[in-house]
Amino acid sequence: MQLSFLKCHGSGNDFPLIDARALALSDAEWAGTARALADRAGPVGGDGLLLLTAGDGECAFGMRMFNADGSEAETCLNGLRCVARAGFEALGVDRATVRLKTSRAEVARDAELAPGVVTVRTVVGPNSVAAGDVGLKIGAAQVIEAAVPGLPSARAFTAVAMPNPHLVTFVDHVDEAELVALGSWCEAGPALIPARANVSFVEVRGPADLFVRTFERGVGLTDSCGSAMAASVLAAGLTCRVPFDTQVRVFNKGGMVRGQAHADRVVTISGNASFLYDARVEVDVAAARAVVPVIQARRDDEAAAWSAALAALV
Protein backbone atom coordinates (compact mmCIF):
# COMPACT_ATOMS: atom_id res chain seq x y z
CA MET A 1 0.00 0.00 0.00
CA GLN A 2 1.32 3.45 -0.92
CA LEU A 3 0.76 6.22 1.59
CA SER A 4 1.64 9.90 1.61
CA PHE A 5 2.86 11.33 4.89
CA LEU A 6 4.34 14.42 6.45
CA LYS A 7 7.26 14.10 8.87
CA CYS A 8 6.78 16.52 11.72
CA HIS A 9 7.72 17.15 15.32
CA GLY A 10 6.45 18.89 18.40
CA SER A 11 9.17 19.75 20.90
CA GLY A 12 11.39 17.05 19.42
CA ASN A 13 8.65 14.39 19.59
CA ASP A 14 8.70 13.29 15.92
CA PHE A 15 6.00 11.55 13.91
CA PRO A 16 4.89 10.58 10.44
CA LEU A 17 1.51 12.28 9.96
CA ILE A 18 -1.04 10.96 7.47
CA ASP A 19 -4.09 12.80 6.16
CA ALA A 20 -6.52 9.94 6.69
CA ARG A 21 -9.74 11.84 6.03
CA ALA A 22 -10.39 9.88 2.83
CA LEU A 23 -8.75 6.59 3.87
CA ALA A 24 -10.67 3.57 5.14
CA LEU A 25 -8.21 1.33 6.99
CA SER A 26 -9.18 -0.85 9.92
CA ASP A 27 -7.75 -0.33 13.39
CA ALA A 28 -5.55 -3.38 12.86
CA GLU A 29 -4.25 -1.94 9.58
CA TRP A 30 -3.46 1.40 11.21
CA ALA A 31 -1.70 -0.42 14.03
CA GLY A 32 0.44 -2.28 11.49
CA THR A 33 1.16 0.98 9.67
CA ALA A 34 2.27 2.55 12.95
CA ARG A 35 4.62 -0.33 13.70
CA ALA A 36 6.09 -0.01 10.21
CA LEU A 37 6.53 3.75 10.07
CA ALA A 38 7.39 4.51 13.70
CA ASP A 39 9.97 1.73 14.00
CA ARG A 40 13.23 3.45 14.96
CA ALA A 41 15.14 0.70 13.19
CA GLY A 42 13.05 1.22 10.05
CA PRO A 43 13.32 3.71 7.17
CA VAL A 44 11.11 6.45 8.70
CA GLY A 45 11.06 6.22 12.50
CA GLY A 46 9.06 8.19 15.01
CA ASP A 47 7.46 8.28 18.43
CA GLY A 48 4.20 7.10 16.90
CA LEU A 49 1.85 7.63 13.96
CA LEU A 50 -0.50 10.62 13.72
CA LEU A 51 -3.71 10.64 11.70
CA LEU A 52 -5.69 13.69 10.61
CA THR A 53 -9.26 12.39 10.49
CA ALA A 54 -12.56 13.79 9.24
CA GLY A 55 -14.66 16.18 11.29
CA ASP A 56 -18.25 15.87 12.41
CA GLY A 57 -21.02 18.20 13.50
CA GLU A 58 -19.12 19.40 16.57
CA CYS A 59 -15.45 19.09 15.54
CA ALA A 60 -13.73 20.55 12.48
CA PHE A 61 -11.48 17.50 12.26
CA GLY A 62 -10.17 14.68 14.36
CA MET A 63 -6.91 13.13 15.48
CA ARG A 64 -5.86 9.58 16.15
CA MET A 65 -2.46 8.62 17.51
CA PHE A 66 -0.94 5.14 17.43
CA ASN A 67 2.14 4.42 19.51
CA ALA A 68 5.19 2.77 17.99
CA ASP A 69 3.98 -0.59 19.36
CA GLY A 70 0.65 -0.25 17.54
CA SER A 71 -1.44 0.63 20.60
CA GLU A 72 -3.71 3.66 20.36
CA ALA A 73 -3.31 6.53 22.84
CA GLU A 74 -6.09 8.72 24.20
CA THR A 75 -4.10 11.80 23.31
CA CYS A 76 -0.63 13.10 22.46
CA LEU A 77 -0.22 16.83 22.93
CA ASN A 78 2.97 17.23 20.91
CA GLY A 79 1.30 15.32 18.12
CA LEU A 80 -1.97 17.22 18.55
CA ARG A 81 -0.24 20.48 17.73
CA CYS A 82 1.07 19.00 14.48
CA VAL A 83 -2.31 17.55 13.54
CA ALA A 84 -3.96 20.85 14.44
CA ARG A 85 -1.64 22.72 12.10
CA ALA A 86 -2.34 20.22 9.31
CA GLY A 87 -6.06 20.67 9.91
CA PHE A 88 -5.74 24.47 9.94
CA GLU A 89 -3.93 24.40 6.62
CA ALA A 90 -6.36 21.92 5.06
CA LEU A 91 -9.44 23.92 6.09
CA GLY A 92 -8.06 27.47 6.05
CA VAL A 93 -8.78 28.20 9.72
CA ASP A 94 -6.74 29.36 12.72
CA ARG A 95 -8.60 27.61 15.56
CA ALA A 96 -10.77 24.55 15.91
CA THR A 97 -12.30 21.92 18.14
CA VAL A 98 -10.62 18.56 17.53
CA ARG A 99 -12.11 15.14 18.20
CA LEU A 100 -9.76 12.81 20.09
CA LYS A 101 -10.19 9.15 20.98
CA THR A 102 -12.11 9.75 24.21
CA SER A 103 -12.51 13.53 24.37
CA ARG A 104 -12.21 16.80 22.47
CA ALA A 105 -9.56 19.52 22.45
CA GLU A 106 -9.52 23.24 21.65
CA VAL A 107 -6.57 24.32 19.49
CA ALA A 108 -5.48 27.66 18.03
CA ARG A 109 -2.49 29.32 16.42
CA ASP A 110 -0.40 31.21 18.98
CA ALA A 111 2.46 33.71 19.10
CA GLU A 112 5.70 32.14 17.87
CA LEU A 113 8.00 30.59 20.45
CA ALA A 114 10.88 31.85 18.32
CA PRO A 115 11.23 33.45 14.86
CA GLY A 116 9.97 31.11 12.14
CA VAL A 117 8.66 28.51 14.60
CA VAL A 118 4.97 27.80 13.95
CA THR A 119 3.31 27.61 17.37
CA VAL A 120 -0.04 26.12 18.39
CA ARG A 121 -1.88 26.46 21.70
CA THR A 122 -3.89 23.56 23.09
CA VAL A 123 -6.31 23.41 25.98
CA VAL A 124 -5.62 20.09 27.67
CA GLY A 125 -8.30 17.84 29.01
CA PRO A 126 -10.61 16.71 30.31
CA ASN A 127 -8.31 16.29 33.30
CA SER A 128 -8.90 14.24 36.42
CA VAL A 129 -7.08 13.43 39.65
CA ALA A 130 -9.36 10.49 40.48
CA ALA A 131 -7.26 7.36 40.95
CA GLY A 132 -9.75 5.33 38.96
CA ASP A 133 -9.49 7.68 35.97
CA VAL A 134 -5.71 7.29 36.07
CA GLY A 135 -6.24 3.52 36.07
CA LEU A 136 -4.84 2.84 39.55
CA LYS A 137 -6.39 -0.14 41.34
CA ILE A 138 -6.05 1.22 44.88
CA GLY A 139 -8.35 2.09 47.74
CA ALA A 140 -7.48 5.79 47.79
CA ALA A 141 -9.67 8.23 45.88
CA GLN A 142 -6.67 10.16 44.57
CA VAL A 143 -2.89 10.40 44.83
CA ILE A 144 -1.38 13.86 45.25
CA GLU A 145 2.22 14.07 46.54
CA ALA A 146 1.97 10.62 48.13
CA ALA A 147 3.45 7.16 47.83
CA VAL A 148 1.44 4.79 45.65
CA PRO A 149 0.68 1.52 47.47
CA GLY A 150 2.13 -1.38 45.50
CA LEU A 151 4.36 0.75 43.28
CA PRO A 152 8.04 -0.34 43.50
CA SER A 153 9.13 3.17 44.48
CA ALA A 154 9.00 5.06 47.76
CA ARG A 155 8.83 8.42 45.99
CA ALA A 156 5.82 10.70 46.38
CA PHE A 157 3.77 10.83 43.17
CA THR A 158 0.89 12.87 41.83
CA ALA A 159 -1.43 10.86 39.60
CA VAL A 160 -3.38 12.70 36.92
CA ALA A 161 -5.31 11.75 33.80
CA MET A 162 -4.86 14.17 30.87
CA PRO A 163 -7.00 12.07 29.94
CA ASN A 164 -4.20 9.53 29.37
CA PRO A 165 -2.66 8.32 32.67
CA HIS A 166 0.38 9.97 34.25
CA LEU A 167 2.42 9.41 37.40
CA VAL A 168 4.51 12.50 38.18
CA THR A 169 7.18 12.83 40.84
CA PHE A 170 9.43 15.80 41.60
CA VAL A 171 13.13 15.04 42.03
CA ASP A 172 16.30 16.96 42.78
CA HIS A 173 18.01 15.26 39.83
CA VAL A 174 16.61 12.92 37.18
CA ASP A 175 18.05 9.41 37.48
CA GLU A 176 17.32 7.91 34.08
CA ALA A 177 18.11 4.36 35.17
CA GLU A 178 15.58 4.64 37.98
CA LEU A 179 13.02 6.19 35.62
CA VAL A 180 13.47 3.44 33.03
CA ALA A 181 13.19 0.71 35.66
CA LEU A 182 9.96 2.13 37.06
CA GLY A 183 8.54 2.94 33.63
CA SER A 184 9.29 -0.58 32.42
CA TRP A 185 7.50 -2.01 35.47
CA CYS A 186 4.41 0.06 34.65
CA GLU A 187 4.73 -0.84 30.95
CA ALA A 188 4.25 -4.51 31.80
CA GLY A 189 0.62 -3.80 32.79
CA PRO A 190 0.78 -4.91 36.43
CA ALA A 191 -2.34 -5.47 38.51
CA LEU A 192 -1.83 -2.08 40.15
CA ILE A 193 -2.25 -0.28 36.81
CA PRO A 194 -3.22 -2.80 34.11
CA ALA A 195 -3.70 -0.19 31.37
CA ARG A 196 -0.13 1.06 32.03
CA ALA A 197 0.91 4.66 32.67
CA ASN A 198 3.33 7.37 31.63
CA VAL A 199 5.94 8.04 34.32
CA SER A 200 7.71 11.41 34.64
CA PHE A 201 10.56 12.64 36.82
CA VAL A 202 10.46 16.44 37.09
CA GLU A 203 13.10 18.91 38.26
CA VAL A 204 12.07 22.40 39.40
CA ARG A 205 14.77 24.64 37.95
CA GLY A 206 13.46 28.07 38.90
CA PRO A 207 10.35 29.90 40.10
CA ALA A 208 8.50 28.94 36.91
CA ASP A 209 10.83 26.53 35.08
CA LEU A 210 10.43 22.76 34.97
CA PHE A 211 12.52 20.06 33.33
CA VAL A 212 10.61 16.88 32.50
CA ARG A 213 11.93 13.42 31.61
CA THR A 214 9.33 10.78 30.72
CA PHE A 215 9.03 7.06 30.17
CA GLU A 216 6.09 7.08 27.79
CA ARG A 217 3.52 4.31 27.65
CA GLY A 218 3.94 2.36 24.42
CA VAL A 219 7.14 4.23 23.52
CA GLY A 220 9.72 4.05 26.32
CA LEU A 221 12.15 6.76 27.37
CA THR A 222 11.39 9.71 25.12
CA ASP A 223 12.96 13.12 24.56
CA SER A 224 9.54 14.72 24.85
CA CYS A 225 5.95 13.88 25.80
CA GLY A 226 3.41 16.69 25.51
CA SER A 227 0.78 15.28 27.84
CA ALA A 228 3.52 14.55 30.41
CA MET A 229 4.59 18.20 30.26
CA ALA A 230 0.97 19.24 30.80
CA ALA A 231 0.62 16.73 33.64
CA SER A 232 3.80 18.12 35.21
CA VAL A 233 2.50 21.70 35.02
CA LEU A 234 -0.74 20.60 36.69
CA ALA A 235 1.14 18.56 39.31
CA ALA A 236 3.35 21.58 40.09
CA GLY A 237 0.21 23.59 40.79
CA LEU A 238 -1.50 20.85 42.80
CA THR A 239 1.59 20.47 45.01
CA CYS A 240 2.08 24.26 45.38
CA ARG A 241 5.49 24.24 43.69
CA VAL A 242 4.30 26.77 41.11
CA PRO A 243 1.26 29.00 41.76
CA PHE A 244 -1.79 28.41 39.61
CA ASP A 245 -2.27 30.93 36.78
CA THR A 246 1.51 31.30 36.38
CA GLN A 247 3.06 30.88 32.93
CA VAL A 248 5.64 28.10 33.14
CA ARG A 249 8.48 27.20 30.82
CA VAL A 250 8.69 23.43 30.50
CA PHE A 251 11.98 22.08 29.19
CA ASN A 252 12.79 18.60 27.96
CA LYS A 253 15.51 17.03 25.84
CA GLY A 254 13.52 17.95 22.73
CA GLY A 255 13.07 21.65 23.49
CA MET A 256 10.59 23.80 25.41
CA VAL A 257 6.90 24.66 25.61
CA ARG A 258 4.89 27.31 27.47
CA GLY A 259 2.35 26.01 29.97
CA GLN A 260 -0.17 27.28 32.47
CA ALA A 261 -2.42 25.50 34.96
CA HIS A 262 -5.46 26.96 36.67
CA ALA A 263 -7.18 26.09 39.92
CA ASP A 264 -10.04 24.45 38.00
CA ARG A 265 -7.36 22.08 36.56
CA VAL A 266 -7.60 23.53 33.05
CA VAL A 267 -4.12 23.43 31.48
CA THR A 268 -2.93 25.20 28.34
CA ILE A 269 0.22 24.27 26.47
CA SER A 270 1.80 26.26 23.61
CA GLY A 271 4.56 24.70 21.55
CA ASN A 272 5.98 24.24 18.11
CA ALA A 273 4.38 22.30 15.29
CA SER A 274 7.25 21.92 12.84
CA PHE A 275 6.95 20.23 9.45
CA LEU A 276 10.19 18.67 8.18
CA TYR A 277 9.43 16.94 4.86
CA ASP A 278 6.68 15.47 2.67
CA ALA A 279 7.06 11.93 1.35
CA ARG A 280 5.43 8.82 -0.06
CA VAL A 281 6.13 5.32 1.19
CA GLU A 282 5.21 1.72 0.41
CA VAL A 283 3.93 -0.12 3.49
CA ASP A 284 3.29 -3.83 3.95
CA VAL A 285 0.61 -3.46 6.60
CA ALA A 286 0.30 -7.16 7.41
CA ALA A 287 4.05 -7.54 7.96
CA ALA A 288 4.37 -4.07 9.57
CA ARG A 289 7.24 -3.18 7.24
CA ALA A 290 8.01 -0.14 5.10
CA VAL A 291 10.49 0.59 2.35
CA VAL A 292 12.67 3.69 2.11
CA PRO A 293 10.32 6.65 1.50
CA VAL A 294 10.50 8.92 -1.52
CA ILE A 295 10.92 12.47 -0.22
CA GLN A 296 8.93 14.91 -2.31
CA ALA A 297 9.69 18.19 -0.56
CA ARG A 298 11.90 19.28 2.32
CA ARG A 299 11.06 22.15 4.67
CA ASP A 300 14.59 23.17 5.54
CA ASP A 301 13.54 26.63 6.69
CA GLU A 302 11.44 25.16 9.51
CA ALA A 303 14.21 22.78 10.56
CA ALA A 304 16.64 25.71 10.65
CA ALA A 305 14.24 27.87 12.68
CA TRP A 306 13.83 25.13 15.28
CA SER A 307 17.59 24.53 15.47
CA ALA A 308 18.12 28.25 16.06
CA ALA A 309 15.45 28.21 18.79
CA LEU A 310 17.15 25.28 20.53
CA ALA A 311 20.53 27.00 20.36
CA ALA A 312 19.03 30.08 22.02
CA LEU A 313 17.76 27.92 24.90
CA VAL A 314 21.19 26.50 25.75
XYZ file of N, CA and C in Angstrom, residues 84-213:
390
model
N -3.193 19.609 14.489
C -3.960 20.853 14.444
C -3.476 21.741 13.308
N -2.163 21.888 13.174
C -1.635 22.715 12.097
C -2.035 22.164 10.733
N -1.940 20.834 10.576
C -2.341 20.219 9.305
C -3.815 20.481 9.027
N -4.644 20.393 10.074
C -6.063 20.672 9.906
C -6.319 22.133 9.579
N -5.603 23.046 10.241
C -5.739 24.473 9.941
C -5.451 24.728 8.465
N -4.345 24.150 7.992
C -3.929 24.403 6.616
C -4.880 23.757 5.615
N -5.430 22.595 5.962
C -6.361 21.919 5.063
C -7.683 22.670 4.952
N -8.123 23.284 6.058
C -9.439 23.921 6.094
C -9.381 25.441 6.006
N -8.177 26.029 6.103
C -8.056 27.470 6.045
C -8.591 28.176 7.280
N -8.324 27.607 8.460
C -8.782 28.198 9.723
C -7.589 28.384 10.658
N -7.806 29.114 11.753
C -6.738 29.361 12.724
C -7.043 28.802 14.101
N -8.234 28.254 14.287
C -8.603 27.615 15.557
C -9.680 26.586 15.263
N -9.800 25.608 16.158
C -10.770 24.545 15.909
C -10.990 23.720 17.171
N -12.074 22.984 17.163
C -12.300 21.924 18.140
C -11.950 20.612 17.451
N -11.131 19.802 18.123
C -10.622 18.555 17.529
C -11.175 17.365 18.297
N -11.643 16.377 17.571
C -12.113 15.141 18.199
C -10.928 14.221 18.459
N -10.786 13.772 19.711
C -9.758 12.813 20.090
C -10.412 11.458 20.355
N -9.652 10.497 20.789
C -10.186 9.145 20.982
C -11.311 9.124 22.013
N -11.114 9.795 23.145
C -12.113 9.749 24.211
C -12.583 11.134 24.644
N -12.168 12.174 23.940
C -12.506 13.531 24.365
C -12.390 14.471 23.178
N -12.420 15.766 23.476
C -12.212 16.799 22.470
C -11.150 17.776 22.975
N -10.574 18.542 22.065
C -9.556 19.524 22.446
C -9.774 20.812 21.661
N -9.477 21.938 22.311
C -9.520 23.242 21.654
C -8.095 23.615 21.254
N -7.907 24.001 20.007
C -6.575 24.325 19.495
C -6.634 25.645 18.732
N -5.531 26.378 18.742
C -5.481 27.659 18.031
C -4.033 28.010 17.738
N -3.823 28.780 16.676
C -2.493 29.321 16.419
C -2.129 30.287 17.542
N -0.835 30.372 17.878
C -0.400 31.212 18.978
C 0.853 31.985 18.555
N 1.240 32.949 19.375
C 2.461 33.711 19.098
C 3.659 32.767 19.026
N 4.559 33.025 18.105
C 5.697 32.144 17.873
C 6.588 32.020 19.113
N 7.015 30.797 19.394
C 8.000 30.591 20.455
C 9.327 31.252 20.108
N 9.636 31.264 18.831
C 10.876 31.854 18.318
C 10.631 32.192 16.854
N 11.444 33.063 16.250
C 11.231 33.448 14.858
C 11.176 32.237 13.924
N 10.113 32.178 13.120
C 9.967 31.109 12.143
C 9.456 29.800 12.692
N 9.130 29.747 13.976
C 8.657 28.513 14.599
C 7.130 28.578 14.723
N 6.431 27.830 13.894
C 4.971 27.801 13.955
C 4.547 27.235 15.311
N 3.671 27.954 15.998
C 3.310 27.613 17.373
C 1.796 27.461 17.494
N 1.385 26.428 18.198
C -0.036 26.120 18.387
C -0.319 25.995 19.880
N -1.442 26.564 20.299
C -1.875 26.464 21.701
C -2.980 25.413 21.824
N -2.871 24.578 22.835
C -3.889 23.560 23.087
C -4.414 23.706 24.504
N -5.708 23.506 24.657
C -6.313 23.409 25.976
C -6.427 21.928 26.286
N -5.813 21.514 27.389
C -5.618 20.092 27.673
C -6.760 19.573 28.540
N -7.282 18.431 28.157
C -8.304 17.840 29.013
C -9.246 16.948 28.226
N -10.285 16.437 28.902
C -10.606 16.708 30.305
C -9.598 16.060 31.253
N -9.279 16.780 32.336
C -8.311 16.290 33.300
C -9.018 15.701 34.513
N -8.324 14.836 35.217
C -8.895 14.237 36.420
C -7.771 13.828 37.355
N -8.026 13.937 38.662
C -7.082 13.427 39.654
C -7.659 12.209 40.363
N -8.781 11.696 39.887
C -9.365 10.491 40.478
C -8.485 9.288 40.146
N -8.149 8.515 41.162
C -7.257 7.363 40.955
C -7.823 6.402 39.918
N -9.136 6.225 39.928
C -9.753 5.328 38.958
C -9.607 5.811 37.530
N -9.665 7.135 37.320
C -9.493 7.679 35.974
C -8.054 7.522 35.492
N -7.110 7.517 36.426
C -5.705 7.288 36.068
C -5.457 5.798 35.814
N -6.378 4.959 36.266
C -6.238 3.518 36.067
C -5.626 2.785 37.235
N -5.441 3.478 38.372
C -4.844 2.844 39.547
C -5.872 2.001 40.291
N -5.515 0.774 40.586
C -6.391 -0.141 41.337
C -5.993 -0.085 42.815
N -6.390 1.015 43.469
C -6.045 1.224 44.878
C -7.287 1.688 45.617
N -7.214 1.675 46.938
C -8.346 2.087 47.744
C -8.521 3.588 47.828
N -7.428 4.347 47.658
C -7.484 5.794 47.790
C -8.238 6.430 46.625
N -8.918 7.536 46.916
C -9.668 8.234 45.879
C -8.754 8.973 44.919
N -7.612 9.437 45.407
C -6.665 10.156 44.568
C -5.277 10.043 45.172
N -4.281 10.401 44.372
C -2.891 10.398 44.830
C -2.282 11.741 44.462
N -2.027 12.574 45.463
C -1.377 13.863 45.252
C -0.224 13.972 46.248
N 0.995 13.982 45.721
C 2.215 14.067 46.542
C 2.208 12.984 47.619
N 2.036 11.736 47.183
C 1.968 10.620 48.126
C 2.549 9.374 47.481
N 2.995 8.461 48.335
C 3.454 7.159 47.835
C 2.262 6.388 47.287
N 2.493 5.608 46.255
C 1.440 4.792 45.645
C 1.569 3.376 46.179
N 0.588 2.890 46.930
C 0.684 1.525 47.475
C 0.861 0.495 46.359
N 1.879 -0.341 46.495
C 2.130 -1.378 45.501
C 3.089 -0.984 44.405
N 3.406 0.302 44.289
C 4.364 0.748 43.282
C 5.774 0.506 43.808
N 6.680 -0.058 43.012
C 8.037 -0.336 43.500
C 8.894 0.921 43.569
N 8.394 1.925 44.267
C 9.128 3.170 44.477
C 8.555 3.833 45.713
N 9.442 4.360 46.555
C 9.001 5.056 47.763
C 8.775 6.540 47.506
N 8.991 7.000 46.291
C 8.831 8.419 45.995
C 7.364 8.846 46.105
N 7.161 10.129 46.343
C 5.818 10.697 46.375
C 5.411 11.071 44.952
N 4.263 10.592 44.522
C 3.773 10.827 43.170
C 2.475 11.619 43.199
N 2.202 12.281 42.085
C 0.894 12.865 41.829
C 0.354 12.196 40.577
N -0.832 11.619 40.697
C -1.430 10.858 39.604
C -2.524 11.690 38.949
N -2.392 11.906 37.642
C -3.380 12.698 36.917
C -3.680 12.026 35.577
N -4.915 12.196 35.126
C -5.313 11.750 33.797
C -5.476 12.983 32.923
N -4.886 12.960 31.706
C -4.861 14.169 30.868
C -5.628 14.071 29.535
N -6.439 13.160 29.145
C -7.003 12.073 29.944
C -6.155 10.802 29.977
N -5.034 10.728 29.248
C -4.201 9.532 29.375
C -3.481 9.557 30.728
N -3.109 8.397 31.270
C -2.661 8.315 32.666
C -1.205 8.721 32.869
N -0.965 9.494 33.942
C 0.381 9.966 34.249
C 0.667 9.846 35.738
N 1.884 9.404 36.046
C 2.420 9.414 37.400
C 3.605 10.367 37.393
N 3.514 11.439 38.180
C 4.512 12.501 38.176
C 5.151 12.592 39.555
N 6.482 12.616 39.590
C 7.182 12.827 40.845
C 8.252 13.897 40.647
N 8.438 14.729 41.656
C 9.430 15.800 41.602
C 10.713 15.325 42.267
N 11.835 15.550 41.581
C 13.125 15.035 42.033
C 14.151 16.162 42.016
N 15.203 16.002 42.809
C 16.303 16.957 42.780
C 17.117 16.806 41.501
N 17.245 15.563 41.047
C 18.010 15.264 39.833
C 17.419 14.014 39.190
N 17.179 14.060 37.892
C 16.611 12.921 37.180
C 17.624 11.796 37.080
N 17.252 10.632 37.616
C 18.050 9.414 37.484
C 17.380 8.585 36.398
N 17.971 8.583 35.197
C 17.323 7.910 34.076
C 17.207 6.407 34.283
N 18.180 5.806 34.930
C 18.113 4.365 35.168
C 16.926 4.036 36.073
N 16.726 4.846 37.094
C 15.585 4.642 37.982
C 14.267 4.862 37.230
N 14.224 5.897 36.399
C 13.022 6.185 35.623
C 12.694 5.038 34.672
N 13.699 4.538 33.974
C 13.468 3.438 33.027
C 13.005 2.183 33.758
N 13.590 1.900 34.909
C 13.189 0.709 35.664
C 11.735 0.813 36.099
N 11.337 1.963 36.609
C 9.956 2.135 37.056
C 8.993 2.185 35.869
N 9.386 2.889 34.818
C 8.545 2.942 33.631
C 8.349 1.582 33.003
N 9.396 0.775 32.980
C 9.295 -0.581 32.424
C 8.368 -1.449 33.260
N 8.410 -1.260 34.584
C 7.503 -2.010 35.470
C 6.056 -1.650 35.155
N 5.770 -0.367 34.990
C 4.410 0.061 34.648
C 4.018 -0.397 33.244
N 4.991 -0.444 32.334
C 4.727 -0.835 30.953
C 4.274 -2.285 30.845
N 4.629 -3.090 31.823
C 4.249 -4.511 31.798
C 2.775 -4.730 32.132
N 2.040 -3.669 32.477
C 0.625 -3.799 32.786
C 0.353 -4.559 34.062
N 0.980 -4.180 35.173
C 0.780 -4.907 36.426
C -0.638 -4.724 36.960
N -0.991 -5.542 37.944
C -2.341 -5.473 38.505
C -2.650 -4.096 39.087
N -1.630 -3.403 39.575
C -1.831 -2.080 40.148
C -2.353 -1.094 39.114
N -1.859 -1.206 37.867
C -2.251 -0.276 36.811
C -2.233 -1.030 35.475
N -3.241 -1.872 35.258
C -3.222 -2.795 34.114
C -3.203 -2.113 32.747
N -3.724 -0.892 32.650
C -3.699 -0.188 31.366
C -2.399 0.582 31.152
N -1.450 0.431 32.097
C -0.134 1.060 32.032
C -0.240 2.565 32.289
N 0.897 3.221 32.405
C 0.906 4.660 32.672
C 2.195 5.278 32.181
N 2.143 6.573 31.908
C 3.335 7.366 31.634
C 3.947 7.779 32.967
N 5.260 7.703 33.077
C 5.941 8.041 34.324
C 6.921 9.180 34.041
N 6.835 10.251 34.846
C 7.708 11.411 34.643
C 8.443 11.776 35.916
N 9.738 12.046 35.772
C 10.558 12.639 36.821
C 10.741 14.109 36.443
N 10.486 15.009 37.392
C 10.464 16.438 37.094
C 11.392 17.190 38.042
N 12.260 18.011 37.474
C 13.099 18.913 38.255
C 12.513 20.320 38.202
N 12.440 20.988 39.352
C 12.068 22.401 39.403
C 13.356 23.205 39.300
N 13.499 23.963 38.227
C 14.766 24.644 37.952
C 14.688 26.152 38.124
N 13.625 26.644 38.673
C 13.457 28.072 38.899
C 12.047 28.329 39.359
N 11.690 29.589 39.613
C 10.349 29.898 40.098
C 9.232 29.418 39.166
N 9.511 29.383 37.869
C 8.497 28.941 36.913
C 9.134 28.174 35.760
N 10.152 27.367 36.072
C 10.831 26.531 35.082
C 10.830 25.085 35.553
N 10.410 24.188 34.680
C 10.427 22.760 34.970
C 11.232 22.044 33.894
N 11.882 20.954 34.278
C 12.524 20.057 33.327
C 11.898 18.684 33.510
N 11.387 18.116 32.428
C 10.612 16.880 32.496
C 11.299 15.776 31.693
N 11.405 14.616 32.298
C 11.930 13.418 31.612
C 10.890 12.327 31.794
